[in-house]
Amino acid sequence: MLSNPSAQTNTESIITLPARKQMYSQIALGTLTGLVHSGCLALIGVVLSPILISRLGVAGYGTWVFLTSLTSYLNLFELGLSTALAKLWGEYRSTPDLPRLKSGATSAITLLTVIGALAVTMTFVAARRWPDTLTLLPYFTVGTILMLWGEPIAGILRGLDRPHWVNLTGTASTIFNAGLIVWLLLVGWGLEALALALVASSGLRLVSLAVLLRQAIPGGRLFHRPNLGILREMLKLGATDQITRVWVVVISPTNRIVLYSILGSSVLTAYDLGSRLVSAIALIPAVMLPTLLPAFSRLGRDKDAVGIDNLLRRATRYMGLMSLPICVFLLVFADPIVTAWISWPSPDIALATRILLVGAFINLMTGPFAQMLLGLGRPSLCVKKIIIGCVLGLSVPTVLAVMLGLSGFLIGESLAAAVPAIIFLWMFRGMTGFAALQFIMRTTCRITLALIPPIGLLLLVYRITLFDPAWRSLWAWCWLFAVFLAGGLATFWPTGVLTVEEIGKLFWTLRLPRLLPRLNQRSGQ
């Protein structure tokens, strides 16, 4: 489909140019609010982690990581239903079969309710069997189940071009969760504070999404008679997408448990902090991905090969522009940033950040291509990628951890993320005719070359002022990163990475007083 997009003339394209521009605007709006959400998550994660360590201690923090790793397995029971609903409701304008769509949503919510009740019951039984370790596990389970119940609603809102509602609701619940944790810790609570905050914030998010959904769907009523046929169709699509999430849902928690067993809680804490820093960074460019799936699904249903090719190229290019600056900055300044973050130097956390960041970036760049295949209903290559990643992720980090300790574990996990991504990009060309790996390499090289002058200048300034106490403040590093972004933006135009028109659109988009009325107008449509 992508090998010769020029073969399709303008008269053959079903999606008109104004409609395509509106689609790009919805993607931009969802990405902008997603950046707000991800920035909030990253900032709270950076600020909250040192507070948790100081209040809970290293051992208590490790116990919290262990419990949340166990409850992370519950995310596997979401079964990819939110993605399936986003795809189905994304085609609503082409096939407005509202009763069928409502039946699918009702079936998904009913299934998750049954799964949630069973999971909570089982964790209460486990807590009574092993009270010393798993006392709080049922409460973390309840919070996770409430989060799962909100995912189908979030998928429907994304399919109805309301991703900004999902992002803003997530931002509000994140702020509420962090504030409640800090307050409870200050008044003397322990791990119970984190469990209670998770339950409260997840419940708030669920109620907010339900209220917004009543405003978004025609008729304001979602529930309809469940339909097993539609549920099977969604499970088939969702299970394929769920396989692509196995790394987050299964492999990563399993590796944490293995690392805890082999090297202890202190090493797990160092790894977890580095991993959380990398995850917070990856959240920022990844906000664009949920908005791409409904767009690719709509373009594929209308057989618009030109639109698919253009959207894929744009998404990949902007993914590089959003991720490379912060990756380069953190690779260069990881040690002093970690010191300013946790108030003491930690070579292990800095090492974990650098090594994991390389694999995460390579894997992140496959995002637009995976969303295209999922949106077009061709997920087989995504399945192959995640199977290779699972095999490597379950074997290589553990073997290298036994041989080399923490550094070996980090190298193994980074390889388990990078190698399947490279194989995926190489196979993508044979499947579609689009040279994905070469396109990403050219894009990455151009952006990196444009970033060398500003990062070199900032490194020189840092070396000259190495002993200045200002570098102990995290705000100083935020200011330095802002200067770096400004310098990078200044070099993007002369090097051809961004055109003058694109830079102008960027600053126009950031004018929130003009953006918010448009947001409200679209929300009312």
Short mmCIF file of C-alpha atoms in Angstrom, two decimals:
data_model
loop_
_atom_site.label_atom_id
_atom_site.label_comp_id
_atom_site.label_asym_id
_atom_site.label_seq_id
_atom_site.Cartn_x
_atom_site.Cartn_y
_atom_site.Cartn_z
CA MET A 1 0.00 0.00 0.00
CA LEU A 2 2.84 2.39 0.80
CA SER A 3 5.28 1.49 -1.97
CA ASN A 4 3.66 3.71 -4.60
CA PRO A 5 1.31 6.22 -3.00
CA SER A 6 1.41 8.51 -6.03
CA ALA A 7 -0.52 5.91 -8.00
CA GLN A 8 -3.71 7.10 -6.28
CA THR A 9 -5.02 10.32 -7.79
CA ASN A 10 -6.72 13.12 -5.93
CA THR A 11 -10.08 12.18 -7.45
CA GLU A 12 -9.76 8.65 -6.08
CA SER A 13 -9.10 9.77 -2.53
CA ILE A 14 -12.22 9.46 -0.42
CA ILE A 15 -11.00 11.69 2.42
CA THR A 16 -10.97 15.30 1.22
CA LEU A 17 -8.21 17.77 1.99
CA PRO A 18 -10.23 19.73 4.61
CA ALA A 19 -11.19 16.47 6.32
CA ARG A 20 -7.56 15.38 6.35
CA LYS A 21 -6.51 18.72 7.86
CA GLN A 22 -9.19 18.32 10.53
CA MET A 23 -7.81 14.85 11.28
CA TYR A 24 -4.30 16.28 11.65
CA SER A 25 -5.72 18.98 13.94
CA GLN A 26 -7.35 16.35 16.16
CA ILE A 27 -4.05 14.46 16.33
CA ALA A 28 -2.24 17.69 17.24
CA LEU A 29 -4.82 18.54 19.90
CA GLY A 30 -4.61 15.07 21.42
CA THR A 31 -0.82 15.23 21.32
CA LEU A 32 -0.72 18.66 22.99
CA THR A 33 -2.97 17.63 25.88
CA GLY A 34 -1.06 14.35 26.05
CA LEU A 35 2.13 16.34 26.48
CA VAL A 36 0.53 18.14 29.40
CA HIS A 37 -0.44 14.80 30.93
CA SER A 38 2.97 13.22 30.33
CA GLY A 39 4.78 16.29 31.57
CA CYS A 40 2.70 16.15 34.74
CA LEU A 41 3.49 12.44 35.16
CA ALA A 42 7.19 13.03 34.60
CA LEU A 43 7.36 16.00 36.97
CA ILE A 44 5.43 14.22 39.73
CA GLY A 45 7.53 11.09 39.28
CA VAL A 46 10.73 13.10 39.60
CA VAL A 47 9.52 14.98 42.68
CA LEU A 48 7.71 12.10 44.39
CA SER A 49 10.37 9.36 44.20
CA PRO A 50 12.84 11.03 46.61
CA ILE A 51 9.96 11.73 49.02
CA LEU A 52 8.95 8.07 48.97
CA ILE A 53 12.52 6.93 49.64
CA SER A 54 12.97 9.37 52.53
CA ARG A 55 9.63 8.44 54.15
CA LEU A 56 9.52 4.71 53.44
CA GLY A 57 13.23 3.92 53.36
CA VAL A 58 15.03 1.94 50.69
CA ALA A 59 13.55 -1.37 51.90
CA GLY A 60 10.01 0.04 52.06
CA TYR A 61 10.37 1.54 48.60
CA GLY A 62 11.55 -1.84 47.30
CA THR A 63 8.51 -3.52 48.89
CA TRP A 64 6.21 -1.04 47.16
CA VAL A 65 7.90 -1.78 43.82
CA PHE A 66 7.44 -5.51 44.51
CA LEU A 67 3.70 -5.14 45.25
CA THR A 68 3.03 -2.91 42.25
CA SER A 69 4.95 -5.37 40.07
CA LEU A 70 2.56 -8.11 41.19
CA THR A 71 -0.55 -6.03 40.48
CA SER A 72 0.86 -5.03 37.08
CA TYR A 73 0.00 -8.52 35.86
CA LEU A 74 -3.67 -7.57 36.16
CA ASN A 75 -3.25 -5.18 33.23
CA LEU A 76 -2.98 -8.24 31.02
CA PHE A 77 -6.68 -8.92 31.69
CA GLU A 78 -7.62 -5.68 29.98
CA LEU A 79 -7.27 -7.87 26.85
CA GLY A 80 -6.70 -4.89 24.56
CA LEU A 81 -10.40 -4.02 24.70
CA SER A 82 -9.73 -0.27 24.90
CA THR A 83 -7.79 -0.40 21.62
CA ALA A 84 -10.50 -2.49 19.97
CA LEU A 85 -13.16 -0.02 21.09
CA ALA A 86 -11.07 2.93 19.86
CA LYS A 87 -10.85 1.30 16.44
CA LEU A 88 -14.56 0.41 16.27
CA TRP A 89 -15.78 3.80 17.46
CA GLY A 90 -13.19 5.51 15.24
CA GLU A 91 -15.11 4.10 12.26
CA TYR A 92 -18.43 5.42 13.64
CA ARG A 93 -18.75 8.13 10.98
CA SER A 94 -18.25 5.57 8.20
CA THR A 95 -20.55 2.90 9.69
CA PRO A 96 -22.91 4.59 12.19
CA ASP A 97 -24.31 1.37 13.68
CA LEU A 98 -24.77 2.78 17.18
CA PRO A 99 -26.59 -0.20 18.82
CA ARG A 100 -23.81 -2.54 17.70
CA LEU A 101 -21.12 -0.25 19.09
CA LYS A 102 -22.97 0.14 22.39
CA SER A 103 -23.36 -3.63 22.67
CA GLY A 104 -19.62 -4.01 22.20
CA ALA A 105 -18.88 -1.47 24.92
CA THR A 106 -21.35 -3.08 27.34
CA SER A 107 -19.89 -6.53 26.68
CA ALA A 108 -16.36 -5.28 27.36
CA ILE A 109 -17.29 -3.57 30.63
CA THR A 110 -19.24 -6.63 31.81
CA LEU A 111 -16.29 -8.93 31.11
CA LEU A 112 -13.88 -6.66 32.99
CA THR A 113 -16.28 -6.50 35.94
CA VAL A 114 -16.28 -10.30 36.27
CA ILE A 115 -12.49 -10.46 35.94
CA GLY A 116 -12.06 -7.71 38.53
CA ALA A 117 -14.27 -9.43 41.09
CA LEU A 118 -12.33 -12.68 40.71
CA ALA A 119 -8.97 -10.90 40.98
CA VAL A 120 -9.90 -9.05 44.18
CA THR A 121 -11.20 -12.26 45.76
CA MET A 122 -8.02 -14.16 44.92
CA THR A 123 -5.73 -11.45 46.31
CA PHE A 124 -7.65 -11.35 49.59
CA VAL A 125 -7.13 -15.11 49.89
CA ALA A 126 -3.40 -14.70 49.11
CA ALA A 127 -3.08 -11.92 51.70
CA ARG A 128 -4.54 -14.18 54.40
CA ARG A 129 -2.16 -16.95 53.37
CA TRP A 130 1.01 -14.76 53.42
CA PRO A 131 0.12 -11.82 55.70
CA ASP A 132 3.70 -10.64 56.30
CA THR A 133 4.39 -9.83 52.64
CA LEU A 134 1.02 -9.43 50.91
CA THR A 135 -1.14 -7.63 53.48
CA LEU A 136 -1.67 -4.58 51.24
CA LEU A 137 -1.88 -6.48 47.96
CA PRO A 138 -5.73 -6.55 47.85
CA TYR A 139 -5.93 -2.76 48.15
CA PHE A 140 -3.41 -2.20 45.36
CA THR A 141 -5.46 -4.71 43.37
CA VAL A 142 -8.68 -2.73 43.88
CA GLY A 143 -6.97 0.44 42.61
CA THR A 144 -5.63 -1.38 39.56
CA ILE A 145 -9.05 -2.86 38.75
CA LEU A 146 -10.65 0.59 38.94
CA MET A 147 -8.04 1.79 36.46
CA LEU A 148 -8.89 -1.12 34.15
CA TRP A 149 -12.60 -0.28 34.24
CA GLY A 150 -11.79 3.18 32.94
CA GLU A 151 -9.84 1.90 29.92
CA PRO A 152 -12.83 0.88 27.74
CA ILE A 153 -14.41 4.29 28.35
CA ALA A 154 -11.12 5.98 27.45
CA GLY A 155 -10.94 3.91 24.25
CA ILE A 156 -14.43 5.01 23.21
CA LEU A 157 -13.57 8.67 23.83
CA ARG A 158 -10.42 8.33 21.73
CA GLY A 159 -12.42 6.76 18.93
CA LEU A 160 -14.85 9.70 19.06
CA ASP A 161 -11.95 12.16 18.63
CA ARG A 162 -11.95 13.14 22.31
CA PRO A 163 -8.39 12.14 23.32
CA HIS A 164 -7.96 15.51 25.02
CA TRP A 165 -10.73 14.61 27.47
CA VAL A 166 -8.91 11.40 28.38
CA ASN A 167 -5.59 13.21 28.79
CA LEU A 168 -6.96 16.03 30.92
CA THR A 169 -8.85 13.58 33.14
CA GLY A 170 -5.68 11.57 33.59
CA THR A 171 -3.78 14.72 34.51
CA ALA A 172 -6.30 15.64 37.19
CA SER A 173 -6.28 12.15 38.74
CA THR A 174 -2.47 12.06 38.70
CA ILE A 175 -2.23 15.36 40.57
CA PHE A 176 -4.85 14.20 43.06
CA ASN A 177 -3.00 10.91 43.61
CA ALA A 178 0.34 12.62 44.23
CA GLY A 179 -1.14 15.22 46.57
CA LEU A 180 -2.95 12.59 48.62
CA ILE A 181 0.21 10.47 48.89
CA VAL A 182 2.31 13.38 50.13
CA TRP A 183 -0.32 14.46 52.66
CA LEU A 184 -0.79 10.95 54.06
CA LEU A 185 2.97 10.41 54.32
CA LEU A 186 3.40 13.71 56.15
CA VAL A 187 0.78 12.75 58.75
CA GLY A 188 2.57 9.48 59.45
CA TRP A 189 1.13 6.85 57.12
CA GLY A 190 3.36 4.25 55.43
CA LEU A 191 2.70 1.99 52.47
CA GLU A 192 -1.01 2.26 53.25
CA ALA A 193 -0.89 5.82 51.92
CA LEU A 194 0.08 4.63 48.44
CA ALA A 195 -2.66 1.99 48.38
CA LEU A 196 -5.38 4.41 49.52
CA ALA A 197 -4.24 7.10 47.07
CA LEU A 198 -4.32 4.62 44.18
CA VAL A 199 -7.88 3.55 45.02
CA ALA A 200 -9.11 7.13 45.42
CA SER A 201 -7.48 8.52 42.27
CA SER A 202 -8.54 5.53 40.15
CA GLY A 203 -12.13 5.91 41.34
CA LEU A 204 -12.08 9.64 40.59
CA ARG A 205 -10.79 8.99 37.07
CA LEU A 206 -13.43 6.33 36.42
CA VAL A 207 -16.31 8.57 37.51
CA SER A 208 -14.98 11.52 35.49
CA LEU A 209 -14.62 9.45 32.32
CA ALA A 210 -18.15 8.07 32.75
CA VAL A 211 -19.60 11.58 33.06
CA LEU A 212 -17.71 12.77 29.97
CA LEU A 213 -18.82 9.73 27.99
CA ARG A 214 -22.49 10.55 28.60
CA GLN A 215 -21.87 13.93 26.98
CA ALA A 216 -19.96 12.48 24.01
CA ILE A 217 -22.12 9.59 22.77
CA PRO A 218 -25.38 10.22 20.91
CA GLY A 219 -28.33 9.86 23.25
CA GLY A 220 -26.10 10.05 26.31
CA ARG A 221 -26.65 6.39 27.20
CA LEU A 222 -24.01 3.71 26.69
CA PHE A 223 -25.41 0.43 27.99
CA HIS A 224 -27.10 -1.95 25.58
CA ARG A 225 -27.73 -5.67 25.44
CA PRO A 226 -24.36 -7.54 25.49
CA ASN A 227 -23.43 -9.32 22.28
CA LEU A 228 -21.04 -12.28 22.38
CA GLY A 229 -20.35 -12.07 18.65
CA ILE A 230 -19.10 -8.49 18.91
CA LEU A 231 -17.16 -9.40 22.05
CA ARG A 232 -15.37 -12.21 20.20
CA GLU A 233 -14.53 -9.81 17.38
CA MET A 234 -13.08 -7.29 19.84
CA LEU A 235 -11.16 -9.97 21.73
CA LYS A 236 -9.58 -11.13 18.48
CA LEU A 237 -8.40 -7.62 17.69
CA GLY A 238 -7.64 -6.72 21.29
CA ALA A 239 -5.72 -9.89 22.08
CA THR A 240 -3.39 -9.17 19.17
CA ASP A 241 -2.79 -5.68 20.46
CA GLN A 242 -2.46 -6.97 24.01
CA ILE A 243 0.46 -9.11 22.90
CA THR A 244 2.28 -5.91 22.02
CA ARG A 245 1.88 -4.82 25.66
CA VAL A 246 3.30 -7.99 27.16
CA TRP A 247 6.63 -6.28 27.83
CA VAL A 248 5.02 -3.76 30.17
CA VAL A 249 2.46 -6.13 31.66
CA VAL A 250 4.51 -9.31 32.13
CA ILE A 251 8.20 -9.05 31.25
CA SER A 252 9.07 -5.88 33.15
CA PRO A 253 7.42 -6.90 36.47
CA THR A 254 8.91 -10.38 36.17
CA ASN A 255 12.38 -8.95 35.67
CA ARG A 256 11.92 -6.76 38.74
CA ILE A 257 10.97 -9.78 40.83
CA VAL A 258 13.97 -11.75 39.49
CA LEU A 259 16.31 -8.83 40.19
CA TYR A 260 14.89 -8.55 43.71
CA SER A 261 15.58 -12.26 44.27
CA ILE A 262 19.13 -12.22 42.85
CA LEU A 263 20.60 -8.89 43.95
CA GLY A 264 18.28 -7.59 46.69
CA SER A 265 16.09 -4.56 47.30
CA SER A 266 18.88 -1.93 47.15
CA VAL A 267 19.85 -2.89 43.61
CA LEU A 268 16.17 -3.11 42.66
CA THR A 269 15.69 0.43 43.96
CA ALA A 270 18.56 1.74 41.80
CA TYR A 271 17.21 -0.05 38.75
CA ASP A 272 13.65 1.06 39.42
CA LEU A 273 14.58 4.74 39.78
CA GLY A 274 16.56 4.68 36.54
CA SER A 275 13.76 2.81 34.80
CA ARG A 276 11.14 5.26 36.08
CA LEU A 277 13.19 8.18 34.81
CA VAL A 278 13.43 6.59 31.36
CA SER A 279 9.72 5.71 31.39
CA ALA A 280 8.83 9.30 32.27
CA ILE A 281 10.91 10.50 29.34
CA ALA A 282 9.36 7.97 26.95
CA LEU A 283 5.88 9.12 27.97
CA ILE A 284 6.43 12.52 26.37
CA PRO A 285 6.81 11.44 22.71
CA ALA A 286 4.53 8.41 23.16
CA VAL A 287 1.50 10.67 23.76
CA MET A 288 1.03 10.90 20.01
CA LEU A 289 0.56 7.15 19.52
CA PRO A 290 -3.03 6.72 20.89
CA THR A 291 -4.24 9.42 18.48
CA LEU A 292 -2.74 7.63 15.46
CA LEU A 293 -4.68 4.36 15.68
CA PRO A 294 -8.17 5.80 14.95
CA ALA A 295 -6.67 7.99 12.19
CA PHE A 296 -4.97 5.05 10.45
CA SER A 297 -8.14 2.98 10.88
CA ARG A 298 -10.23 5.68 9.20
CA LEU A 299 -7.73 6.15 6.36
CA GLY A 300 -7.50 2.40 5.83
CA ARG A 301 -11.27 1.97 5.68
CA ASP A 302 -11.42 4.73 3.05
CA LYS A 303 -8.45 3.19 1.16
CA ASP A 304 -6.51 6.46 1.20
CA ALA A 305 -2.94 5.28 0.52
CA VAL A 306 -1.64 8.84 0.12
CA GLY A 307 -3.02 9.87 3.50
CA ILE A 308 -1.54 6.78 5.19
CA ASP A 309 1.90 7.45 3.72
CA ASN A 310 1.83 11.14 4.67
CA LEU A 311 0.63 10.45 8.20
CA LEU A 312 3.28 7.76 8.73
CA ARG A 313 6.11 10.03 7.59
CA ARG A 314 4.88 12.96 9.67
CA ALA A 315 4.38 10.86 12.79
CA THR A 316 7.85 9.28 12.55
CA ARG A 317 9.52 12.63 11.99
CA TYR A 318 7.77 14.32 14.88
CA MET A 319 8.45 11.30 17.09
CA GLY A 320 12.16 11.89 16.52
CA LEU A 321 11.81 15.63 17.14
CA MET A 322 10.00 15.02 20.43
CA SER A 323 12.26 12.27 21.77
CA LEU A 324 15.82 12.93 20.59
CA PRO A 325 16.47 16.28 22.35
CA ILE A 326 15.61 14.97 25.81
CA CYS A 327 17.46 11.67 25.14
CA VAL A 328 20.65 13.47 24.10
CA PHE A 329 20.42 15.84 27.05
CA LEU A 330 20.00 13.03 29.56
CA LEU A 331 22.74 10.85 28.05
CA VAL A 332 25.22 13.71 28.45
CA PHE A 333 24.15 14.98 31.90
CA ALA A 334 22.78 11.83 33.58
CA ASP A 335 25.13 11.87 36.61
CA PRO A 336 24.57 15.47 37.81
CA ILE A 337 20.83 15.28 37.06
CA VAL A 338 20.47 12.14 39.19
CA THR A 339 22.47 13.81 41.98
CA ALA A 340 20.18 16.86 41.89
CA TRP A 341 17.13 14.60 41.78
CA ILE A 342 17.76 12.35 44.79
CA SER A 343 20.20 14.68 46.65
CA TRP A 344 23.15 12.27 46.61
CA PRO A 345 25.36 10.86 43.81
CA SER A 346 24.35 7.43 42.54
CA PRO A 347 26.42 5.98 39.67
CA ASP A 348 24.12 2.94 39.53
CA ILE A 349 21.00 5.03 38.83
CA ALA A 350 22.85 7.11 36.22
CA LEU A 351 24.16 3.95 34.56
CA ALA A 352 20.68 2.43 34.50
CA THR A 353 19.28 5.60 32.97
CA ARG A 354 21.84 5.73 30.16
CA ILE A 355 21.70 2.06 29.18
CA LEU A 356 17.92 1.73 29.33
CA LEU A 357 17.44 4.98 27.43
CA VAL A 358 19.16 3.63 24.30
CA GLY A 359 16.90 0.59 24.03
CA ALA A 360 13.80 2.63 24.88
CA PHE A 361 14.47 5.18 22.12
CA ILE A 362 14.99 2.52 19.44
CA ASN A 363 11.81 0.75 20.50
CA LEU A 364 9.87 4.02 20.68
CA MET A 365 10.60 4.85 17.05
CA THR A 366 8.66 1.76 15.95
CA GLY A 367 5.48 3.22 17.48
CA PRO A 368 4.00 4.94 14.39
CA PHE A 369 4.64 1.86 12.24
CA ALA A 370 2.99 -0.45 14.78
CA GLN A 371 -0.03 1.87 15.06
CA MET A 372 -0.36 1.87 11.28
CA LEU A 373 -0.39 -1.93 11.10
CA LEU A 374 -2.88 -2.20 13.98
CA GLY A 375 -5.13 0.46 12.46
CA LEU A 376 -5.14 -1.35 9.11
CA GLY A 377 -5.89 -4.70 10.76
CA ARG A 378 -2.49 -6.23 9.89
CA PRO A 379 -0.95 -6.94 13.31
CA SER A 380 1.09 -10.06 12.48
CA LEU A 381 4.42 -8.23 12.39
CA CYS A 382 3.69 -6.61 15.77
CA VAL A 383 3.08 -10.08 17.19
CA LYS A 384 6.41 -11.35 15.85
CA LYS A 385 8.21 -8.36 17.34
CA ILE A 386 6.80 -8.86 20.81
CA ILE A 387 7.40 -12.63 20.75
CA ILE A 388 11.09 -12.02 20.01
CA GLY A 389 11.16 -9.38 22.74
CA CYS A 390 9.55 -11.75 25.25
CA VAL A 391 12.04 -14.52 24.54
CA LEU A 392 14.98 -12.15 24.90
CA GLY A 393 13.46 -10.30 27.86
CA LEU A 394 12.88 -13.44 29.89
CA SER A 395 16.33 -14.92 29.28
CA VAL A 396 19.08 -12.41 28.47
CA PRO A 397 18.73 -10.00 31.46
CA THR A 398 18.63 -12.83 34.00
CA VAL A 399 21.66 -14.62 32.54
CA LEU A 400 23.70 -11.41 32.34
CA ALA A 401 22.61 -10.40 35.86
CA VAL A 402 24.07 -13.63 37.25
CA MET A 403 27.29 -13.06 35.29
CA LEU A 404 27.80 -9.28 35.53
CA GLY A 405 25.41 -8.02 38.21
CA LEU A 406 23.36 -4.87 37.67
CA SER A 407 25.24 -3.70 34.57
CA GLY A 408 24.66 -7.05 32.86
CA PHE A 409 20.97 -6.94 33.71
CA LEU A 410 20.69 -3.44 32.24
CA ILE A 411 22.49 -4.38 29.03
CA GLY A 412 20.28 -7.44 28.64
CA GLU A 413 17.06 -5.47 29.09
CA SER A 414 18.19 -2.78 26.66
CA LEU A 415 19.07 -5.42 24.06
CA ALA A 416 15.71 -7.10 24.60
CA ALA A 417 14.02 -3.82 23.64
CA ALA A 418 16.32 -2.75 20.79
CA VAL A 419 16.91 -6.00 18.86
CA PRO A 420 13.21 -6.83 18.22
CA ALA A 421 12.61 -3.20 17.20
CA ILE A 422 15.38 -3.33 14.58
CA ILE A 423 14.11 -6.67 13.25
CA PHE A 424 10.57 -5.22 13.11
CA LEU A 425 11.70 -2.21 11.07
CA TRP A 426 13.70 -4.40 8.69
CA MET A 427 10.73 -6.73 8.11
CA PHE A 428 8.35 -3.77 7.71
CA ARG A 429 9.91 -2.97 4.33
CA GLY A 430 9.27 -6.46 3.01
CA MET A 431 5.67 -6.29 4.20
CA THR A 432 4.71 -2.81 2.93
CA GLY A 433 7.50 -1.62 0.63
CA PHE A 434 8.31 1.31 2.94
CA ALA A 435 12.01 1.48 3.95
CA ALA A 436 11.27 2.14 7.62
CA LEU A 437 14.74 1.49 9.04
CA GLN A 438 16.49 3.72 6.50
CA PHE A 439 13.92 6.49 6.98
CA ILE A 440 14.38 6.43 10.76
CA MET A 441 18.18 6.42 10.44
CA ARG A 442 18.14 9.45 8.12
CA THR A 443 15.72 11.30 10.39
CA THR A 444 17.72 10.49 13.53
CA CYS A 445 21.03 11.53 11.98
CA ARG A 446 19.66 14.88 10.78
CA ILE A 447 18.15 15.74 14.15
CA THR A 448 21.24 14.59 16.09
CA LEU A 449 23.60 16.67 13.93
CA ALA A 450 21.40 19.71 14.55
CA LEU A 451 21.62 19.10 18.32
CA ILE A 452 25.43 18.84 18.50
CA PRO A 453 26.15 22.63 18.62
CA PRO A 454 23.75 23.48 21.50
CA ILE A 455 24.64 20.41 23.59
CA GLY A 456 28.35 21.06 23.06
CA LEU A 457 27.97 24.67 24.21
CA LEU A 458 25.99 23.65 27.31
CA LEU A 459 28.57 20.98 28.18
CA LEU A 460 31.31 23.62 28.00
CA VAL A 461 29.33 25.95 30.28
CA TYR A 462 28.77 23.12 32.76
CA ARG A 463 32.45 22.20 32.84
CA ILE A 464 33.47 25.80 33.48
CA THR A 465 30.94 26.18 36.33
CA LEU A 466 31.30 22.62 37.61
CA PHE A 467 31.49 23.52 41.31
CA ASP A 468 28.67 26.05 41.28
CA PRO A 469 26.09 25.01 43.95
CA ALA A 470 23.28 25.93 41.54
CA TRP A 471 23.75 22.57 39.80
CA ARG A 472 22.46 20.82 42.93
CA SER A 473 19.00 22.15 42.17
CA LEU A 474 16.73 20.28 39.79
CA TRP A 475 15.20 23.58 38.68
CA ALA A 476 18.59 24.67 37.36
CA TRP A 477 18.63 21.62 35.12
CA CYS A 478 15.09 22.34 33.96
CA TRP A 479 16.21 25.84 33.02
CA LEU A 480 19.28 24.47 31.22
CA PHE A 481 17.11 22.03 29.28
CA ALA A 482 14.83 24.90 28.23
CA VAL A 483 17.90 26.76 26.94
CA PHE A 484 18.95 23.59 25.11
CA LEU A 485 15.53 23.30 23.47
CA ALA A 486 15.71 26.92 22.35
CA GLY A 487 19.18 26.33 20.92
CA GLY A 488 18.01 23.18 19.18
CA LEU A 489 15.05 25.01 17.68
CA ALA A 490 17.45 27.67 16.40
CA THR A 491 19.55 25.02 14.63
CA PHE A 492 16.60 23.05 13.24
CA TRP A 493 15.80 25.72 10.66
CA PRO A 494 19.31 26.24 9.14
CA THR A 495 19.85 22.47 8.97
CA GLY A 496 16.47 21.86 7.32
CA VAL A 497 15.03 19.72 10.13
CA LEU A 498 12.08 22.12 10.51
CA THR A 499 10.80 24.65 8.00
CA VAL A 500 9.86 28.22 8.87
CA GLU A 501 6.19 27.33 8.36
CA GLU A 502 6.40 24.41 10.81
CA ILE A 503 8.12 26.55 13.46
CA GLY A 504 5.42 29.18 13.04
CA LYS A 505 2.69 26.55 13.47
CA LEU A 506 4.44 25.31 16.61
CA PHE A 507 4.35 28.73 18.27
CA TRP A 508 0.77 29.30 17.09
CA THR A 509 -0.31 26.01 18.68
CA LEU A 510 1.25 26.98 21.98
CA ARG A 511 -0.96 30.08 22.18
CA LEU A 512 -3.38 28.50 24.63
CA PRO A 513 -5.86 31.44 24.80
CA ARG A 514 -6.62 30.85 21.12
CA LEU A 515 -6.47 27.09 21.41
CA LEU A 516 -8.94 26.60 24.26
CA PRO A 517 -11.98 28.11 22.47
CA ARG A 518 -11.30 25.73 19.57
CA LEU A 519 -11.06 22.84 22.02
CA ASN A 520 -14.44 23.70 23.54
CA GLN A 521 -16.00 24.14 20.10
CA ARG A 522 -14.81 20.71 18.95
CA SER A 523 -15.91 19.08 22.18
CA GLY A 524 -19.44 20.32 21.61
CA GLN A 525 -19.67 18.93 18.09
#
